[in-house]
Short mmCIF file of C-alpha atoms in Angstrom, two decimals:
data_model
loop_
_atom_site.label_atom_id
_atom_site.label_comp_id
_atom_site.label_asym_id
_atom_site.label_seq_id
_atom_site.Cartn_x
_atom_site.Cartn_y
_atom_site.Cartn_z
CA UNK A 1 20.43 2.48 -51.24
CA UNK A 2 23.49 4.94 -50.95
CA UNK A 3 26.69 3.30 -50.92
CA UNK A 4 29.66 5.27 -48.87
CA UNK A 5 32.93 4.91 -50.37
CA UNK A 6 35.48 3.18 -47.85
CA UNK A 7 38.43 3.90 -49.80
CA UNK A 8 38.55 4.20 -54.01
CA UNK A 9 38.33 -0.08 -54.09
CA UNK A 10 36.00 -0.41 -52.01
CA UNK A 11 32.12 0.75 -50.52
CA UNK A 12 29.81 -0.18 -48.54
CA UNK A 13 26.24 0.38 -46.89
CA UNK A 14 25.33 1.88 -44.39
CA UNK A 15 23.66 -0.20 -41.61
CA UNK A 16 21.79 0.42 -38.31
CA UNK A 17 21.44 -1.30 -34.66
CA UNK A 18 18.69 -0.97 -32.81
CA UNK A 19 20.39 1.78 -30.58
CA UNK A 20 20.66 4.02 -34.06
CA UNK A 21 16.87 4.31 -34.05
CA UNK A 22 13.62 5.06 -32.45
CA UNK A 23 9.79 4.99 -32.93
CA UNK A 24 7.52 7.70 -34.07
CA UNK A 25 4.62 8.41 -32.12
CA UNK A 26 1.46 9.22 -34.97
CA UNK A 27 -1.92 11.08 -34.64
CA UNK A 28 -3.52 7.99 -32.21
CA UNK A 29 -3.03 6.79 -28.94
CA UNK A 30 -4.69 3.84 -27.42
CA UNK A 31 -5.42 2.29 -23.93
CA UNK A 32 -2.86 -0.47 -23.31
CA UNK A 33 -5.02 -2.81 -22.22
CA UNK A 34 -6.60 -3.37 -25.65
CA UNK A 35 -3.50 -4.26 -27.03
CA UNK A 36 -3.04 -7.24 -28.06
CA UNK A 37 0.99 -8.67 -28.23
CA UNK A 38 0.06 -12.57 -29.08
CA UNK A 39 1.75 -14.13 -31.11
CA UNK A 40 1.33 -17.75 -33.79
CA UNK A 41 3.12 -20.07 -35.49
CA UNK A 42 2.52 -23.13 -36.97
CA UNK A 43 -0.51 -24.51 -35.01
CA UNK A 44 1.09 -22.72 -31.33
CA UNK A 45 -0.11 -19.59 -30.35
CA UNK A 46 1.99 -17.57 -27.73
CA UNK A 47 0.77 -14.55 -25.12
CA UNK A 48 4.10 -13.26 -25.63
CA UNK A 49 5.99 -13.12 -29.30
CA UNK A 50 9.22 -14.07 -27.46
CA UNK A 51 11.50 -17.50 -27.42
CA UNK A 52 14.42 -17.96 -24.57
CA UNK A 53 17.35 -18.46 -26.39
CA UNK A 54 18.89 -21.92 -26.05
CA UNK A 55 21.91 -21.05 -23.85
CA UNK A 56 22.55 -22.44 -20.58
CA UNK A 57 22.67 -19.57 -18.59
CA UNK A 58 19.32 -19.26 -19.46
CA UNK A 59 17.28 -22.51 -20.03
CA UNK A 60 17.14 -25.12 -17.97
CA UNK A 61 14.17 -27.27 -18.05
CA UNK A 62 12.70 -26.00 -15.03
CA UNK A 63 13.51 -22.31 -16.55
CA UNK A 64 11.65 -23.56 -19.68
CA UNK A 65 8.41 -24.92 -18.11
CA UNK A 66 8.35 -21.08 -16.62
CA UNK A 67 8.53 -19.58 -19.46
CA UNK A 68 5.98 -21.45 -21.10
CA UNK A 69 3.43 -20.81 -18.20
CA UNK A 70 4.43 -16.86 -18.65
CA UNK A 71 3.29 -17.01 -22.51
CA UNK A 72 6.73 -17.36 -24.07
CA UNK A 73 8.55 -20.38 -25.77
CA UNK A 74 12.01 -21.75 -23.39
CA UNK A 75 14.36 -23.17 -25.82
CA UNK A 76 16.39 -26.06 -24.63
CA UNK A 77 19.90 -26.50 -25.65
CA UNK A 78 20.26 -29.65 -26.59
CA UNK A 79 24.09 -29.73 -26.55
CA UNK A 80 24.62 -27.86 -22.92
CA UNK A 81 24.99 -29.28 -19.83
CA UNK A 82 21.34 -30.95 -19.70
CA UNK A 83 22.08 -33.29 -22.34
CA UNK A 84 26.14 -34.22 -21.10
CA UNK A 85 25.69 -34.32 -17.30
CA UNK A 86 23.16 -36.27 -14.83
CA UNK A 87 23.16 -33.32 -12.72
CA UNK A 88 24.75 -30.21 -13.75
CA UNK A 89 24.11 -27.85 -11.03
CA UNK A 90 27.42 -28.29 -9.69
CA UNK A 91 29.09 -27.22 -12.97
CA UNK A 92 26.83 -24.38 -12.91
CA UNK A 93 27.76 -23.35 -9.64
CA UNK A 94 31.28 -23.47 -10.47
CA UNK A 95 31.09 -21.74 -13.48
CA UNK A 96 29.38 -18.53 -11.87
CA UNK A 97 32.77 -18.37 -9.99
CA UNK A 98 35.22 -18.99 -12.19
CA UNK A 99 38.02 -16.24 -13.27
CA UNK A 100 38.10 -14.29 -16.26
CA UNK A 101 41.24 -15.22 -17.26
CA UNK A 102 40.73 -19.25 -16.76
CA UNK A 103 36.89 -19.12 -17.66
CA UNK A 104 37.62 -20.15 -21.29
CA UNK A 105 39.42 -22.77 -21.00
CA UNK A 106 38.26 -24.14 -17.82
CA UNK A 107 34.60 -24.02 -19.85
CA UNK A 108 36.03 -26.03 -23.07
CA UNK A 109 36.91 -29.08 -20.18
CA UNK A 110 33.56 -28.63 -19.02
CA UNK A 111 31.75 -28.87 -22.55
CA UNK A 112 34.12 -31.66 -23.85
CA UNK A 113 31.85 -33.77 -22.17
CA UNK A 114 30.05 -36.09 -24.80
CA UNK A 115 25.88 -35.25 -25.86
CA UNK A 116 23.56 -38.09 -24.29
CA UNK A 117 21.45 -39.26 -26.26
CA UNK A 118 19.09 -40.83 -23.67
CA UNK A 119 19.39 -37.50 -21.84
CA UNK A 120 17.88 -35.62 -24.63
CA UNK A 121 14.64 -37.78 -24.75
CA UNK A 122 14.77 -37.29 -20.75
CA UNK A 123 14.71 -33.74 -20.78
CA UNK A 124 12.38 -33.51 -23.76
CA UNK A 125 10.05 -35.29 -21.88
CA UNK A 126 10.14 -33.21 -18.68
CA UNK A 127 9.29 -30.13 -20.09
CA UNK A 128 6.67 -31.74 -22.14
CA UNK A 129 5.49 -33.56 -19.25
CA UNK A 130 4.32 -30.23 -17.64
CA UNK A 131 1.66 -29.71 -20.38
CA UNK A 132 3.52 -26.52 -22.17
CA UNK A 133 4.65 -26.15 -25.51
CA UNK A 134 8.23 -27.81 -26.08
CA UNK A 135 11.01 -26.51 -28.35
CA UNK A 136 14.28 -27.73 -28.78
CA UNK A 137 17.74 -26.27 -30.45
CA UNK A 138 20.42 -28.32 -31.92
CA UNK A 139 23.58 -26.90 -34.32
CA UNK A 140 23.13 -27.84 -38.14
CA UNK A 141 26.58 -30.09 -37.18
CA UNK A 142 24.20 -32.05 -35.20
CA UNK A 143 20.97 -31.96 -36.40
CA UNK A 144 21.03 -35.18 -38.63
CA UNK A 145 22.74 -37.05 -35.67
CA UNK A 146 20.48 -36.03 -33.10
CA UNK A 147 17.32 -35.33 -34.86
CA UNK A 148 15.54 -38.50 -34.69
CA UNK A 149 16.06 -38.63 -30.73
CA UNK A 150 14.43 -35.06 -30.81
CA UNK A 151 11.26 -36.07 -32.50
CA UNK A 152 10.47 -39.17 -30.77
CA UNK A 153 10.58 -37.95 -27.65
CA UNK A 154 8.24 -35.33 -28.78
CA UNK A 155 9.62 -32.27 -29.44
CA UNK A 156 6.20 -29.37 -30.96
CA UNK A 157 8.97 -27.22 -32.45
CA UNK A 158 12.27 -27.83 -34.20
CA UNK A 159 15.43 -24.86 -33.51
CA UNK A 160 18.30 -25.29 -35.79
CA UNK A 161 20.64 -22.46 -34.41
CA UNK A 162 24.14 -21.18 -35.04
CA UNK A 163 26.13 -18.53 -35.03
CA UNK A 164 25.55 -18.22 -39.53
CA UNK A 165 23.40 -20.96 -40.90
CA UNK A 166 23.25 -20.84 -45.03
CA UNK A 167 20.86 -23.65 -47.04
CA UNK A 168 23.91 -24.00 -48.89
CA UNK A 169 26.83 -25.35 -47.02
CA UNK A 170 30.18 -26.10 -48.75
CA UNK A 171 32.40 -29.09 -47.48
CA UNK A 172 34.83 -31.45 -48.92
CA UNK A 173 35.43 -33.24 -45.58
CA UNK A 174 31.21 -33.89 -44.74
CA UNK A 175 28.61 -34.16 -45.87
CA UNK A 176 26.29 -31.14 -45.11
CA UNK A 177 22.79 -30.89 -43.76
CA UNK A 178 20.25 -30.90 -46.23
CA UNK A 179 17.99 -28.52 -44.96
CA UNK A 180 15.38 -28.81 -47.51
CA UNK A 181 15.20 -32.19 -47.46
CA UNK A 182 15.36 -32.35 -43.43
CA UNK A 183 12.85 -29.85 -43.35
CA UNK A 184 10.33 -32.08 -45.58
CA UNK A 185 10.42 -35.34 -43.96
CA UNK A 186 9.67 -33.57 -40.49
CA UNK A 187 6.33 -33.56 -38.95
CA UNK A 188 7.18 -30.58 -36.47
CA UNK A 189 7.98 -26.70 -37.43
CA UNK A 190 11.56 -25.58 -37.55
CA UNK A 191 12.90 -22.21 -37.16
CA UNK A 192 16.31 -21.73 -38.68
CA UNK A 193 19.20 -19.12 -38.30
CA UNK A 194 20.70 -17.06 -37.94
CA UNK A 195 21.31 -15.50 -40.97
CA UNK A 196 21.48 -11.49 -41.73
CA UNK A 197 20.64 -10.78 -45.51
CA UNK A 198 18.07 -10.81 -47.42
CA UNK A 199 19.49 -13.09 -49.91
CA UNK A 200 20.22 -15.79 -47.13
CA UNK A 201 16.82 -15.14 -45.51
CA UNK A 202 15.26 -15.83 -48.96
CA UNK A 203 17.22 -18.95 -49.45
CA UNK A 204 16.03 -20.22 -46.16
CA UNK A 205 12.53 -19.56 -46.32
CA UNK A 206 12.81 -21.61 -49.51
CA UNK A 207 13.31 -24.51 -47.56
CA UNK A 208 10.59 -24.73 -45.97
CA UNK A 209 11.33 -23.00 -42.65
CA UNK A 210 8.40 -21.75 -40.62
CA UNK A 211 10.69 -19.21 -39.45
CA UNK A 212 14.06 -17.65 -39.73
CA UNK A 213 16.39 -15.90 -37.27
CA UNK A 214 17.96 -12.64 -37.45
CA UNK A 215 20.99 -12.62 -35.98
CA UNK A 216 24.56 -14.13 -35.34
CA UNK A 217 23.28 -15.45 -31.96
CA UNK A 218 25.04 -15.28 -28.74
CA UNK A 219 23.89 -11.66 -28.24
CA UNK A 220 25.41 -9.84 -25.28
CA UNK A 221 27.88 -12.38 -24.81
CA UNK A 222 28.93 -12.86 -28.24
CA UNK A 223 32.60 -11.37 -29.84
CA UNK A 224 32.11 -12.76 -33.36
CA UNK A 225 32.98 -9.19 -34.33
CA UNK A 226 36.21 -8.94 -32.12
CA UNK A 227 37.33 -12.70 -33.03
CA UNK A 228 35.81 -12.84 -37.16
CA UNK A 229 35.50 -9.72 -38.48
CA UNK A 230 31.61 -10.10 -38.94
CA UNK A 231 28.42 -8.24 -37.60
CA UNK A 232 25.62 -7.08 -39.35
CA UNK A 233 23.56 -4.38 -37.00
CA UNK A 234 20.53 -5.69 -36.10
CA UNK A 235 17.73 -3.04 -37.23
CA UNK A 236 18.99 -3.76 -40.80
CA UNK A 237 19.44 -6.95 -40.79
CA UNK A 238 15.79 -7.34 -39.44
CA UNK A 239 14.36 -5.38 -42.20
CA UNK A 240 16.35 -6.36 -44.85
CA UNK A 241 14.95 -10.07 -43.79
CA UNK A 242 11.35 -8.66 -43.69
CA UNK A 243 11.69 -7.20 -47.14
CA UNK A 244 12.89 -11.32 -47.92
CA UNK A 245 9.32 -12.21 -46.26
CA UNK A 246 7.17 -10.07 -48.39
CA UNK A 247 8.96 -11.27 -51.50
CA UNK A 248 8.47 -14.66 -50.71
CA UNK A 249 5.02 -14.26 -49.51
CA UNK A 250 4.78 -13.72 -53.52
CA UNK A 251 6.61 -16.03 -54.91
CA UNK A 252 5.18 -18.66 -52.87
CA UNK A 253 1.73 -17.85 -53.31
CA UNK A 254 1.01 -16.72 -49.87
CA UNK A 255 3.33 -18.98 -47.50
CA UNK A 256 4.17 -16.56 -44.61
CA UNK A 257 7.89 -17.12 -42.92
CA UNK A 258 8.11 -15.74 -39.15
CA UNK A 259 11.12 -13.39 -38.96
CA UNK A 260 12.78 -13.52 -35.48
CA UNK A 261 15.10 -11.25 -34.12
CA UNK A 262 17.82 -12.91 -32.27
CA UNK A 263 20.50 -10.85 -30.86
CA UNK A 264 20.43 -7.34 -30.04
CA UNK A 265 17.42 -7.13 -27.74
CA UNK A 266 18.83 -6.81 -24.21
CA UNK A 267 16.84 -3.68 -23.15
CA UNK A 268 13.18 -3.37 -23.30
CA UNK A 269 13.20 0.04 -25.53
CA UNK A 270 15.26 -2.65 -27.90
CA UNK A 271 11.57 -5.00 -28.38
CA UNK A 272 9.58 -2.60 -30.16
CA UNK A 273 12.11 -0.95 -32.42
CA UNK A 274 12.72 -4.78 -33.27
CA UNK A 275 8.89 -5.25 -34.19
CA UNK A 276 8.87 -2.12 -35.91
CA UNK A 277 11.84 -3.04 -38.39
CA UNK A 278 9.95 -6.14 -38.96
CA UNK A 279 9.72 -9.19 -36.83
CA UNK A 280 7.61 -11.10 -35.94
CA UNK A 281 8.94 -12.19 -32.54
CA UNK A 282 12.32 -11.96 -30.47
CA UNK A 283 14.55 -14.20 -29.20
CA UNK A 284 16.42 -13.34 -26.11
CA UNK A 285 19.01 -14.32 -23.99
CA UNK A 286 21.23 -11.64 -21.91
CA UNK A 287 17.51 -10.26 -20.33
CA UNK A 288 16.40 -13.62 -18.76
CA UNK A 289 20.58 -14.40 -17.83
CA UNK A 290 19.91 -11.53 -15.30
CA UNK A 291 16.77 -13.26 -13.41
CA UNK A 292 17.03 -14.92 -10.15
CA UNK A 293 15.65 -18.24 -10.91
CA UNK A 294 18.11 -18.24 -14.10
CA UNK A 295 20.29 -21.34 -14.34
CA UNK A 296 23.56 -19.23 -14.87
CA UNK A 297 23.14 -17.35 -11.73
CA UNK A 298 23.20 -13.79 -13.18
CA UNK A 299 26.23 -14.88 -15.40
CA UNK A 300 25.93 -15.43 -18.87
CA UNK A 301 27.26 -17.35 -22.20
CA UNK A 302 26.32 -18.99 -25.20
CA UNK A 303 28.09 -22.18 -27.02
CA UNK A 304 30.57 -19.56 -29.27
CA UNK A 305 32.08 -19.15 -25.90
CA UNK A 306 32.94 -23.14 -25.27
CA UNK A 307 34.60 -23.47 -29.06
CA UNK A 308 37.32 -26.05 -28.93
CA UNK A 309 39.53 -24.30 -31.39
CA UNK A 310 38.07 -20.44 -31.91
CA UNK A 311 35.88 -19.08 -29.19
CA UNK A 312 33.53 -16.50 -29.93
CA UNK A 313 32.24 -15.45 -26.73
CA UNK A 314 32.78 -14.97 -23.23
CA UNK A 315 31.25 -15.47 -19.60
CA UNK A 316 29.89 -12.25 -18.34
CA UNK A 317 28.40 -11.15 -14.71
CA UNK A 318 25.28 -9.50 -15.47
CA UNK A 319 23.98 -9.71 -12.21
CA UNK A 320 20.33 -10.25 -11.15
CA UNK A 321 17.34 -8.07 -11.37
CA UNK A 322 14.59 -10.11 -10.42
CA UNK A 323 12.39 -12.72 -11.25
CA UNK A 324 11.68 -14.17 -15.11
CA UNK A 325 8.22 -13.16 -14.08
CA UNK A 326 8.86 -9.76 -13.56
CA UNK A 327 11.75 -9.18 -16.19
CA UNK A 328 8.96 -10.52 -18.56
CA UNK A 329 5.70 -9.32 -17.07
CA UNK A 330 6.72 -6.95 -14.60
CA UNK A 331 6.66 -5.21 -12.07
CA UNK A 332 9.29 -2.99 -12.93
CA UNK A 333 11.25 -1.35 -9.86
CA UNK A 334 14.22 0.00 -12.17
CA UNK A 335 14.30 2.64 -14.83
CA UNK A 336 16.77 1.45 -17.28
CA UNK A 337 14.72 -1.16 -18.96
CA UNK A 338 15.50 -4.21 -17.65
CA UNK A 339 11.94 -5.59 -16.60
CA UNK A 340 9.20 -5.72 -17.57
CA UNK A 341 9.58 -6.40 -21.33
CA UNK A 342 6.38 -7.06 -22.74
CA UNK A 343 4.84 -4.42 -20.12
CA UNK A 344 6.92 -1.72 -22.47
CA UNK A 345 6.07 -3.43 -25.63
CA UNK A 346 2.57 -3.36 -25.09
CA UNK A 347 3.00 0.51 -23.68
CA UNK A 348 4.80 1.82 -26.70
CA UNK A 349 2.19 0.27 -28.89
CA UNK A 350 -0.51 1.95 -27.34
CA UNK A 351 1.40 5.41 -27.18
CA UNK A 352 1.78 4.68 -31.00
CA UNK A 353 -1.69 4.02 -31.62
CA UNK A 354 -1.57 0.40 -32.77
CA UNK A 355 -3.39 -2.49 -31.74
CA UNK A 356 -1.36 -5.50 -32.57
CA UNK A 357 2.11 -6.86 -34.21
CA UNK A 358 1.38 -6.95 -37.83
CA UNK A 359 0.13 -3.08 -37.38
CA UNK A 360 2.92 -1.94 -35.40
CA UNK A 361 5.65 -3.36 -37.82
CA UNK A 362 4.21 -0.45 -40.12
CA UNK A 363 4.90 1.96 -37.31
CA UNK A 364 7.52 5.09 -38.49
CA UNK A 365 10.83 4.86 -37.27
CA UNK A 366 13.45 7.69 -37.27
CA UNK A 367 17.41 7.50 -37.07
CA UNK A 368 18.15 8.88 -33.39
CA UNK A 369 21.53 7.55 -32.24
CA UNK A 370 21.51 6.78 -28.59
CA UNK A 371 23.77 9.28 -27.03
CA UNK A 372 23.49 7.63 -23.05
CA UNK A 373 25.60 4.94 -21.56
CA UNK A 374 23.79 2.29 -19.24
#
């Protein structure tokens, strides 16, 4: 790939978010109903190829059970509220009206808080209680801690999730997760990430990963860029992952890693051009903050924001749009593409002629920077 020179000692590629392109309509159209958007992994099969990311604002058990009776996967944060307080609706409340200028720190009291360990099995076992599928996120920092708590209470699928996770961690002070080796003894799937290159996405998938995520997490609310330095855009860094798939669909002899896109999705245009670079699935956050059954009230903000010593995010009022049903299912009554996700995804395939996932991620895309402001 063409390299543009930054300055004489120095160059770099050039990479592309999902706003930088758009999908090619071909020679067939279909009817939308005969679409199908399902979506498997492991042994679970999903009516919608979507998780809820595991922020507060946006999973709460009860917001999780939903989800799972819409077709998607809720992902519980298991280092949130849920698993620190009894009953954290009061923090919530409070939180949806604090200040911008004390929200950070007031939110670092808040999440200083120790993790529960009985309160993980306890909310484990409500969502599983309501017969859907269960999934559950810890940080690689507290995976080995917290992991055996997670499986005995029953946990289908396993989300180890930060803002970079690498299956080679460097550190003279601990003793890092192996995730090879925590991977192997585990009788439950785990989805790892994020990670953004194909290298890292390869080393992953080596691990034994049933899928990776694409992404820096956080999303919407996320200022890793601002704060770090560090973004990859997200069309890239979803096909440069895909490309790690294929390769180590051969090297493996035929062991297929899901590639999720996490990050970057908060518009519904933003789904298909995000199956068309080459996932599998989406995980999503900012969409479901705005619903009116959300936990966070139509505010938003992920664990980068609650960092004791560099936060990475921030607590933003997205307002509310409607219910998760109809952000997810529709009906839409807005034009800008914020309901009604999988309504859209299974609309553009059909005006693109394909019939399901693995056909549409072969769908033409063109670069077409979005020139329109929300």
């Amino acid at each position: 790939m063409t390299e543009i020179e930054i300055g004489r000692g120095k160059r770099g590629r050039r990479a592309y978010a999902f706003d930088d392109i758009a999908v090619v309509p071909s020679r067939r159209t279909r009817d939308p109903k005969e679409v199908s958007i399902a979506w498997q992994i492991d042994a679970y099969r999903f009516e919608l190829p979507f998780l809820a990311a595991p922020m507060d604002s946006v999973v709460s058990p009860a917001t999780a059970i939903r989800i799972g009776e819409l077709g998607g996967l809720g992902v519980l944060n298991l280092e949130g509220l849920w698993t620190r307080y009894d009953d954290p609706e009061p923090l919530l409340a409070e939180i949806a009206e604090l200040d911008e200028r004390t929200a950070t720190r007031r939110m670092q009291e808040i999440y200083a808080a120790p993790v529960r360990e009985e309160l993980i099995g306890q909310r484990i076992k409500e969502v599983r209680d309501s017969g859907v599928i269960t999934a559950a996120a810890l940080s690689p920092q507290r995976t080995a801690q917290f992991s055996k708590a997670v499986v005995d209470a029953g946990v289908d699928i396993f989300v180890i999730r930060g803002t970079t996770v690498s299956a080679e961690h460097v550190s003279g002070a601990a003793e890092p997760l192996n995730l090879k080796q925590f991977i192997y003894e585990l009788d439950v799937p785990v989805i790892v990430g994020g990670c953004a290159t194909y290298t890292a996405a390869l080393h992953l998938m080596r691990t034994g990963a049933a899928g990776v995520l694409v992404g820096f997490g956080g999303g919407a609310a996320h200022t890793t860029r601002s704060t770090l330095g560090i973004q990859v855009p997200m069309a890239t860094a979803v096909a440069d992952v895909a490309a790690a798939r294929r390769d180590y669909l051969d090297e493996s002899g035929g062991r297929y890693v899901h590639v999720i896109a996490d990050g970057g999705v908060g518009w519904s245009g933003d789904l298909p051009k995000a199956v068309a670079c080459g996932a599998d699935a989406v995980m999503m956050g900012s969409p479901l903050a705005r619903a009116e059954d959300a936990p966070g009230r139509g505010h938003h903000w992920g664990m980068e924001a609650v960092h004791e010593d560099v936060p990475r995010g921030k607590v933003m009022n997205l307002g509310t749009v409607g219910s998760t049903e109809e952000i997810l299912l529709g009906p839409s009554h807005t034009p800008d593409g914020s309901m009604n996700f999988f309504g859209a995804l299974r609309r553009a395939m059909a005006t693109t002629g394909y019939s399901d996932l693995k056909e549409f991620q072969r769908v033409e895309v063109t670069v077409a920077p979005s020139r329109h402001d929300r």
